[in-house]
PDB file of C-alpha atoms in Angstrom:
ATOM      1  CA  MET A   1      11.183 -30.575   1.354  1.00  0.00           C
ATOM      2  CA  ALA A   2       9.506 -27.267   0.514  1.00  0.00           C
ATOM      3  CA  SER A   3       7.653 -25.606   3.375  1.00  0.00           C
ATOM      4  CA  LEU A   4       4.843 -24.450   1.061  1.00  0.00           C
ATOM      5  CA  THR A   5       2.750 -26.495  -1.356  1.00  0.00           C
ATOM      6  CA  LEU A   6       0.417 -24.866  -3.863  1.00  0.00           C
ATOM      7  CA  TYR A   7      -2.501 -26.808  -5.271  1.00  0.00           C
ATOM      8  CA  TYR A   8      -3.397 -25.297  -8.640  1.00  0.00           C
ATOM      9  CA  ALA A   9      -4.955 -25.956 -12.019  1.00  0.00           C
ATOM     10  CA  PRO A  10      -3.945 -24.319 -15.315  1.00  0.00           C
ATOM     11  CA  GLY A  11      -6.186 -21.503 -16.454  1.00  0.00           C
ATOM     12  CA  THR A  12      -7.464 -20.710 -12.969  1.00  0.00           C
ATOM     13  CA  CYS A  13      -6.846 -17.827 -10.584  1.00  0.00           C
ATOM     14  CA  ALA A  14      -4.297 -20.041  -8.819  1.00  0.00           C
ATOM     15  CA  GLN A  15      -1.867 -18.844 -11.479  1.00  0.00           C
ATOM     16  CA  ALA A  16      -1.736 -15.483  -9.682  1.00  0.00           C
ATOM     17  CA  VAL A  17      -0.504 -17.174  -6.513  1.00  0.00           C
ATOM     18  CA  ARG A  18       2.030 -19.206  -8.454  1.00  0.00           C
ATOM     19  CA  ILE A  19       3.346 -15.983  -9.983  1.00  0.00           C
ATOM     20  CA  ALA A  20       3.593 -14.376  -6.547  1.00  0.00           C
ATOM     21  CA  LEU A  21       5.531 -17.323  -5.130  1.00  0.00           C
ATOM     22  CA  ASN A  22       7.993 -17.165  -8.013  1.00  0.00           C
ATOM     23  CA  GLU A  23       8.328 -13.395  -7.738  1.00  0.00           C
ATOM     24  CA  ALA A  24       9.094 -13.832  -4.026  1.00  0.00           C
ATOM     25  CA  GLY A  25      11.680 -16.524  -4.705  1.00  0.00           C
ATOM     26  CA  ALA A  26       9.757 -18.750  -2.307  1.00  0.00           C
ATOM     27  CA  ASP A  27      10.731 -22.385  -1.980  1.00  0.00           C
ATOM     28  CA  HIS A  28       7.541 -24.239  -2.793  1.00  0.00           C
ATOM     29  CA  ALA A  29       6.135 -27.418  -4.275  1.00  0.00           C
ATOM     30  CA  LEU A  30       3.351 -27.648  -6.847  1.00  0.00           C
ATOM     31  CA  GLU A  31       0.441 -30.071  -6.978  1.00  0.00           C
ATOM     32  CA  ARG A  32      -1.392 -29.842 -10.300  1.00  0.00           C
ATOM     33  CA  MET A  33      -5.078 -30.703 -10.141  1.00  0.00           C
ATOM     34  CA  ASP A  34      -6.862 -32.330 -13.075  1.00  0.00           C
ATOM     35  CA  PHE A  35     -10.238 -30.594 -13.252  1.00  0.00           C
ATOM     36  CA  LYS A  36     -11.410 -32.700 -16.195  1.00  0.00           C
ATOM     37  CA  ALA A  37     -11.013 -35.762 -14.000  1.00  0.00           C
ATOM     38  CA  GLN A  38     -12.780 -33.934 -11.152  1.00  0.00           C
ATOM     39  CA  GLN A  39      -9.703 -34.360  -8.987  1.00  0.00           C
ATOM     40  CA  GLN A  40     -10.769 -31.338  -6.957  1.00  0.00           C
ATOM     41  CA  ARG A  41     -13.788 -33.324  -5.778  1.00  0.00           C
ATOM     42  CA  THR A  42     -11.916 -36.372  -4.540  1.00  0.00           C
ATOM     43  CA  PRO A  43     -11.941 -37.164  -0.814  1.00  0.00           C
ATOM     44  CA  GLU A  44      -8.172 -36.689  -0.745  1.00  0.00           C
ATOM     45  CA  TYR A  45      -8.367 -33.116  -1.968  1.00  0.00           C
ATOM     46  CA  LEU A  46     -11.518 -32.237  -0.024  1.00  0.00           C
ATOM     47  CA  ALA A  47      -9.587 -33.168   3.097  1.00  0.00           C
ATOM     48  CA  ILE A  48      -7.164 -30.390   2.161  1.00  0.00           C
ATOM     49  CA  ASN A  49      -9.718 -27.864   0.899  1.00  0.00           C
ATOM     50  CA  PRO A  50     -13.386 -28.699   1.613  1.00  0.00           C
ATOM     51  CA  LYS A  51     -14.403 -25.991  -0.864  1.00  0.00           C
ATOM     52  CA  GLY A  52     -13.208 -28.234  -3.687  1.00  0.00           C
ATOM     53  CA  ARG A  53     -11.497 -25.383  -5.508  1.00  0.00           C
ATOM     54  CA  VAL A  54      -8.063 -23.974  -6.144  1.00  0.00           C
ATOM     55  CA  PRO A  55      -5.861 -22.373  -5.075  1.00  0.00           C
ATOM     56  CA  ALA A  56      -5.012 -23.968  -1.771  1.00  0.00           C
ATOM     57  CA  LEU A  57      -1.691 -23.280  -0.113  1.00  0.00           C
ATOM     58  CA  VAL A  58      -0.397 -25.692   2.499  1.00  0.00           C
ATOM     59  CA  THR A  59       1.780 -23.895   5.043  1.00  0.00           C
ATOM     60  CA  GLU A  60       3.486 -24.993   8.244  1.00  0.00           C
ATOM     61  CA  GLN A  61       0.597 -23.461  10.178  1.00  0.00           C
ATOM     62  CA  GLY A  62      -2.220 -24.923   8.113  1.00  0.00           C
ATOM     63  CA  VAL A  63      -4.021 -24.603   4.802  1.00  0.00           C
ATOM     64  CA  LEU A  64      -4.954 -21.216   3.347  1.00  0.00           C
ATOM     65  CA  THR A  65      -7.454 -20.655   0.528  1.00  0.00           C
ATOM     66  CA  GLU A  66      -8.899 -17.736  -1.499  1.00  0.00           C
ATOM     67  CA  THR A  67      -6.639 -15.872  -3.894  1.00  0.00           C
ATOM     68  CA  PRO A  68      -6.616 -12.424  -2.204  1.00  0.00           C
ATOM     69  CA  ALA A  69      -5.706 -14.018   1.122  1.00  0.00           C
ATOM     70  CA  LEU A  70      -2.924 -16.096  -0.414  1.00  0.00           C
ATOM     71  CA  LEU A  71      -1.491 -13.118  -2.276  1.00  0.00           C
ATOM     72  CA  ALA A  72      -1.419 -11.048   0.911  1.00  0.00           C
ATOM     73  CA  TYR A  73       0.190 -13.952   2.761  1.00  0.00           C
ATOM     74  CA  VAL A  74       2.976 -14.347   0.200  1.00  0.00           C
ATOM     75  CA  ALA A  75       3.642 -10.603   0.151  1.00  0.00           C
ATOM     76  CA  GLN A  76       3.805 -10.393   3.949  1.00  0.00           C
ATOM     77  CA  ARG A  77       5.755 -13.608   4.460  1.00  0.00           C
ATOM     78  CA  PHE A  78       8.434 -12.496   1.994  1.00  0.00           C
ATOM     79  CA  PRO A  79       8.656  -8.737   2.612  1.00  0.00           C
ATOM     80  CA  GLU A  80      12.093  -8.510   1.012  1.00  0.00           C
ATOM     81  CA  ALA A  81      10.435  -9.162  -2.367  1.00  0.00           C
ATOM     82  CA  ARG A  82       8.439  -5.911  -2.001  1.00  0.00           C
ATOM     83  CA  LEU A  83       5.278  -7.332  -3.500  1.00  0.00           C
ATOM     84  CA  ALA A  84       2.889  -5.150  -1.488  1.00  0.00           C
ATOM     85  CA  PRO A  85       2.817  -1.650  -0.023  1.00  0.00           C
ATOM     86  CA  THR A  86       3.815  -1.447   3.622  1.00  0.00           C
ATOM     87  CA  ASP A  87       1.673   1.569   4.530  1.00  0.00           C
ATOM     88  CA  PRO A  88      -1.945   0.894   5.573  1.00  0.00           C
ATOM     89  CA  HIS A  89      -3.527   2.963   2.798  1.00  0.00           C
ATOM     90  CA  GLY A  90      -1.397   1.428   0.066  1.00  0.00           C
ATOM     91  CA  PHE A  91      -2.032  -2.087   1.347  1.00  0.00           C
ATOM     92  CA  ALA A  92      -5.767  -1.384   1.470  1.00  0.00           C
ATOM     93  CA  ARG A  93      -5.684  -0.137  -2.133  1.00  0.00           C
ATOM     94  CA  MET A  94      -4.030  -3.395  -3.157  1.00  0.00           C
ATOM     95  CA  GLN A  95      -6.708  -5.351  -1.316  1.00  0.00           C
ATOM     96  CA  GLU A  96      -9.367  -3.201  -2.968  1.00  0.00           C
ATOM     97  CA  PHE A  97      -8.159  -4.244  -6.419  1.00  0.00           C
ATOM     98  CA  ASN A  98      -7.724  -7.887  -5.411  1.00  0.00           C
ATOM     99  CA  SER A  99     -11.182  -8.032  -3.834  1.00  0.00           C
ATOM    100  CA  TYR A 100     -12.745  -6.595  -6.981  1.00  0.00           C
ATOM    101  CA  PHE A 101     -10.918  -9.145  -9.122  1.00  0.00           C
ATOM    102  CA  ALA A 102     -12.174 -11.970  -6.882  1.00  0.00           C
ATOM    103  CA  SER A 103     -15.713 -10.902  -6.050  1.00  0.00           C
ATOM    104  CA  THR A 104     -16.798  -9.209  -9.278  1.00  0.00           C
ATOM    105  CA  VAL A 105     -14.556  -9.965 -12.267  1.00  0.00           C
ATOM    106  CA  HIS A 106     -14.030 -13.639 -11.484  1.00  0.00           C
ATOM    107  CA  VAL A 107     -17.746 -14.145 -10.871  1.00  0.00           C
ATOM    108  CA  ALA A 108     -18.634 -12.381 -14.129  1.00  0.00           C
ATOM    109  CA  HIS A 109     -16.300 -14.739 -15.993  1.00  0.00           C
ATOM    110  CA  ALA A 110     -17.487 -17.846 -14.148  1.00  0.00           C
ATOM    111  CA  HIS A 111     -21.023 -17.404 -15.456  1.00  0.00           C
ATOM    112  CA  ARG A 112     -19.790 -18.726 -18.806  1.00  0.00           C
ATOM    113  CA  PRO A 113     -17.943 -21.967 -17.926  1.00  0.00           C
ATOM    114  CA  ARG A 114     -19.765 -22.638 -14.636  1.00  0.00           C
ATOM    115  CA  ALA A 115     -23.226 -21.206 -15.074  1.00  0.00           C
ATOM    116  CA  ASN A 116     -24.704 -24.361 -13.552  1.00  0.00           C
ATOM    117  CA  ARG A 117     -23.572 -23.066 -10.166  1.00  0.00           C
ATOM    118  CA  TRP A 118     -26.402 -20.518 -10.363  1.00  0.00           C
ATOM    119  CA  ALA A 119     -29.138 -22.240 -12.376  1.00  0.00           C
ATOM    120  CA  ASP A 120     -30.361 -25.626 -13.562  1.00  0.00           C
ATOM    121  CA  GLU A 121     -32.643 -24.650 -16.448  1.00  0.00           C
ATOM    122  CA  PRO A 122     -30.907 -24.600 -19.858  1.00  0.00           C
ATOM    123  CA  GLU A 123     -32.637 -21.339 -20.772  1.00  0.00           C
ATOM    124  CA  ALA A 124     -31.369 -19.610 -17.625  1.00  0.00           C
ATOM    125  CA  ILE A 125     -27.853 -20.949 -18.142  1.00  0.00           C
ATOM    126  CA  ALA A 126     -27.808 -19.768 -21.750  1.00  0.00           C
ATOM    127  CA  ALA A 127     -29.062 -16.320 -20.741  1.00  0.00           C
ATOM    128  CA  MET A 128     -26.286 -15.943 -18.170  1.00  0.00           C
ATOM    129  CA  GLN A 129     -23.667 -17.078 -20.642  1.00  0.00           C
ATOM    130  CA  ARG A 130     -24.822 -14.520 -23.210  1.00  0.00           C
ATOM    131  CA  LYS A 131     -24.183 -11.740 -20.682  1.00  0.00           C
ATOM    132  CA  VAL A 132     -20.584 -12.703 -19.919  1.00  0.00           C
ATOM    133  CA  GLY A 133     -18.950 -10.710 -22.708  1.00  0.00           C
ATOM    134  CA  ALA A 134     -20.838  -7.540 -21.799  1.00  0.00           C
ATOM    135  CA  ASN A 135     -20.164  -7.972 -18.098  1.00  0.00           C
ATOM    136  CA  MET A 136     -16.449  -8.589 -18.596  1.00  0.00           C
ATOM    137  CA  THR A 137     -16.253  -5.594 -20.918  1.00  0.00           C
ATOM    138  CA  GLU A 138     -17.825  -3.427 -18.222  1.00  0.00           C
ATOM    139  CA  CYS A 139     -15.408  -4.751 -15.597  1.00  0.00           C
ATOM    140  CA  PHE A 140     -12.338  -4.136 -17.720  1.00  0.00           C
ATOM    141  CA  ALA A 141     -13.501  -0.675 -18.760  1.00  0.00           C
ATOM    142  CA  LEU A 142     -13.399   0.237 -15.074  1.00  0.00           C
ATOM    143  CA  ILE A 143      -9.986  -1.389 -14.609  1.00  0.00           C
ATOM    144  CA  GLU A 144      -8.692   0.463 -17.671  1.00  0.00           C
ATOM    145  CA  GLN A 145      -9.868   3.737 -16.176  1.00  0.00           C
ATOM    146  CA  GLN A 146      -8.205   3.028 -12.823  1.00  0.00           C
ATOM    147  CA  LEU A 147      -4.796   1.966 -14.153  1.00  0.00           C
ATOM    148  CA  GLN A 148      -2.610   5.000 -13.515  1.00  0.00           C
ATOM    149  CA  GLY A 149       0.910   3.649 -13.996  1.00  0.00           C
ATOM    150  CA  PRO A 150       2.906   0.843 -15.517  1.00  0.00           C
ATOM    151  CA  TRP A 151       1.627  -1.381 -12.692  1.00  0.00           C
ATOM    152  CA  VAL A 152      -1.729  -1.758 -10.966  1.00  0.00           C
ATOM    153  CA  LEU A 153      -0.665   0.353  -7.987  1.00  0.00           C
ATOM    154  CA  GLY A 154       1.379   2.852  -9.995  1.00  0.00           C
ATOM    155  CA  ASP A 155       5.160   2.711 -10.129  1.00  0.00           C
ATOM    156  CA  ALA A 156       5.675  -0.378  -7.949  1.00  0.00           C
ATOM    157  CA  TYR A 157       4.978  -3.957  -9.038  1.00  0.00           C
ATOM    158  CA  SER A 158       2.784  -5.917  -6.603  1.00  0.00           C
ATOM    159  CA  VAL A 159       0.909  -9.192  -6.312  1.00  0.00           C
ATOM    160  CA  SER A 160      -2.057  -7.405  -7.921  1.00  0.00           C
ATOM    161  CA  ASP A 161      -0.201  -7.346 -11.223  1.00  0.00           C
ATOM    162  CA  GLY A 162       0.019 -11.111 -11.507  1.00  0.00           C
ATOM    163  CA  TYR A 163      -3.641 -11.285 -10.541  1.00  0.00           C
ATOM    164  CA  LEU A 164      -4.745  -8.833 -13.253  1.00  0.00           C
ATOM    165  CA  PHE A 165      -2.563 -10.645 -15.777  1.00  0.00           C
ATOM    166  CA  THR A 166      -4.263 -13.922 -14.853  1.00  0.00           C
ATOM    167  CA  ILE A 167      -7.856 -12.748 -15.156  1.00  0.00           C
ATOM    168  CA  GLY A 168      -7.028 -10.718 -18.257  1.00  0.00           C
ATOM    169  CA  GLY A 169      -6.023 -13.999 -19.835  1.00  0.00           C
ATOM    170  CA  TRP A 170      -9.655 -15.104 -19.668  1.00  0.00           C
ATOM    171  CA  LEU A 171     -10.958 -12.307 -21.892  1.00  0.00           C
ATOM    172  CA  GLN A 172     -10.438 -14.080 -25.207  1.00  0.00           C
ATOM    173  CA  SER A 173     -12.437 -17.111 -24.134  1.00  0.00           C
ATOM    174  CA  ASP A 174     -15.180 -14.736 -22.967  1.00  0.00           C
ATOM    175  CA  GLY A 175     -15.366 -13.150 -26.419  1.00  0.00           C
ATOM    176  CA  VAL A 176     -13.640  -9.891 -25.480  1.00  0.00           C
ATOM    177  CA  ASP A 177     -10.609  -8.507 -27.307  1.00  0.00           C
ATOM    178  CA  ILE A 178      -8.076  -7.276 -24.733  1.00  0.00           C
ATOM    179  CA  ALA A 179      -6.847  -4.734 -27.303  1.00  0.00           C
ATOM    180  CA  ARG A 180     -10.026  -2.759 -26.571  1.00  0.00           C
ATOM    181  CA  PHE A 181      -8.272  -1.743 -23.354  1.00  0.00           C
ATOM    182  CA  PRO A 182      -4.868  -0.313 -24.328  1.00  0.00           C
ATOM    183  CA  LYS A 183      -3.551   0.132 -20.787  1.00  0.00           C
ATOM    184  CA  VAL A 184      -4.626  -3.350 -19.719  1.00  0.00           C
ATOM    185  CA  HIS A 185      -3.157  -4.799 -22.907  1.00  0.00           C
ATOM    186  CA  ALA A 186       0.189  -3.056 -22.407  1.00  0.00           C
ATOM    187  CA  HIS A 187       0.192  -4.147 -18.764  1.00  0.00           C
ATOM    188  CA  ALA A 188      -0.328  -7.778 -19.783  1.00  0.00           C
ATOM    189  CA  GLN A 189       2.641  -7.594 -22.128  1.00  0.00           C
ATOM    190  CA  ARG A 190       4.876  -6.113 -19.410  1.00  0.00           C
ATOM    191  CA  VAL A 191       3.868  -8.788 -16.917  1.00  0.00           C
ATOM    192  CA  ALA A 192       4.300 -11.588 -19.454  1.00  0.00           C
ATOM    193  CA  ALA A 193       7.911 -10.521 -20.025  1.00  0.00           C
ATOM    194  CA  ARG A 194       8.888 -10.970 -16.366  1.00  0.00           C
ATOM    195  CA  PRO A 195      11.060 -14.064 -15.729  1.00  0.00           C
ATOM    196  CA  ALA A 196       9.029 -15.116 -12.682  1.00  0.00           C
ATOM    197  CA  VAL A 197       5.864 -15.037 -14.769  1.00  0.00           C
ATOM    198  CA  GLN A 198       7.449 -17.087 -17.548  1.00  0.00           C
ATOM    199  CA  ARG A 199       8.278 -19.745 -14.932  1.00  0.00           C
ATOM    200  CA  SER A 200       4.638 -19.751 -13.821  1.00  0.00           C
ATOM    201  CA  LEU A 201       3.019 -20.611 -17.128  1.00  0.00           C
ATOM    202  CA  ASP A 202       2.038 -24.145 -18.170  1.00  0.00           C
TER     203      ASP A 202
END
């Protein structure tokens, strides 16, 4: 039996953790959640993750949630995979990118499919949804500017690359053409060609 179990749903940020696990060669099991059936809101899943979201990673020591935390955990648990810098400054830079992806880019995207988290009035929801394309464009313009190498952190692949690949995959549905950002676009193509990433796609 695998010592790690990842609860995920296709099209969510949990894909970044799935990529990291495959890049690390980690023995793990997958539990696919059906969001259309509201499986993430069932008592069985809420007992695992009371937040009612994915990803959730069941470990021998307990359940971990939140994508940046899970990515750091995988990188540190499997250091031989070299998925994160080992020096404090480099690790902090990785966390800087991952925190921005989680706290700003993901939230900007979520205002389109999940605007009812922030408002009840149809007019307010529609107004937020109209801003998503512009907000995502602004986010990715900054990411484009900060990409300095073939990978997010430069010459070395890290868990941040699978994370950027995952959220970059949301651009089309948000009405943004990824080709507007040549470095991000080329990065996505490099990541997509990796065998571990191919094994992580539904």
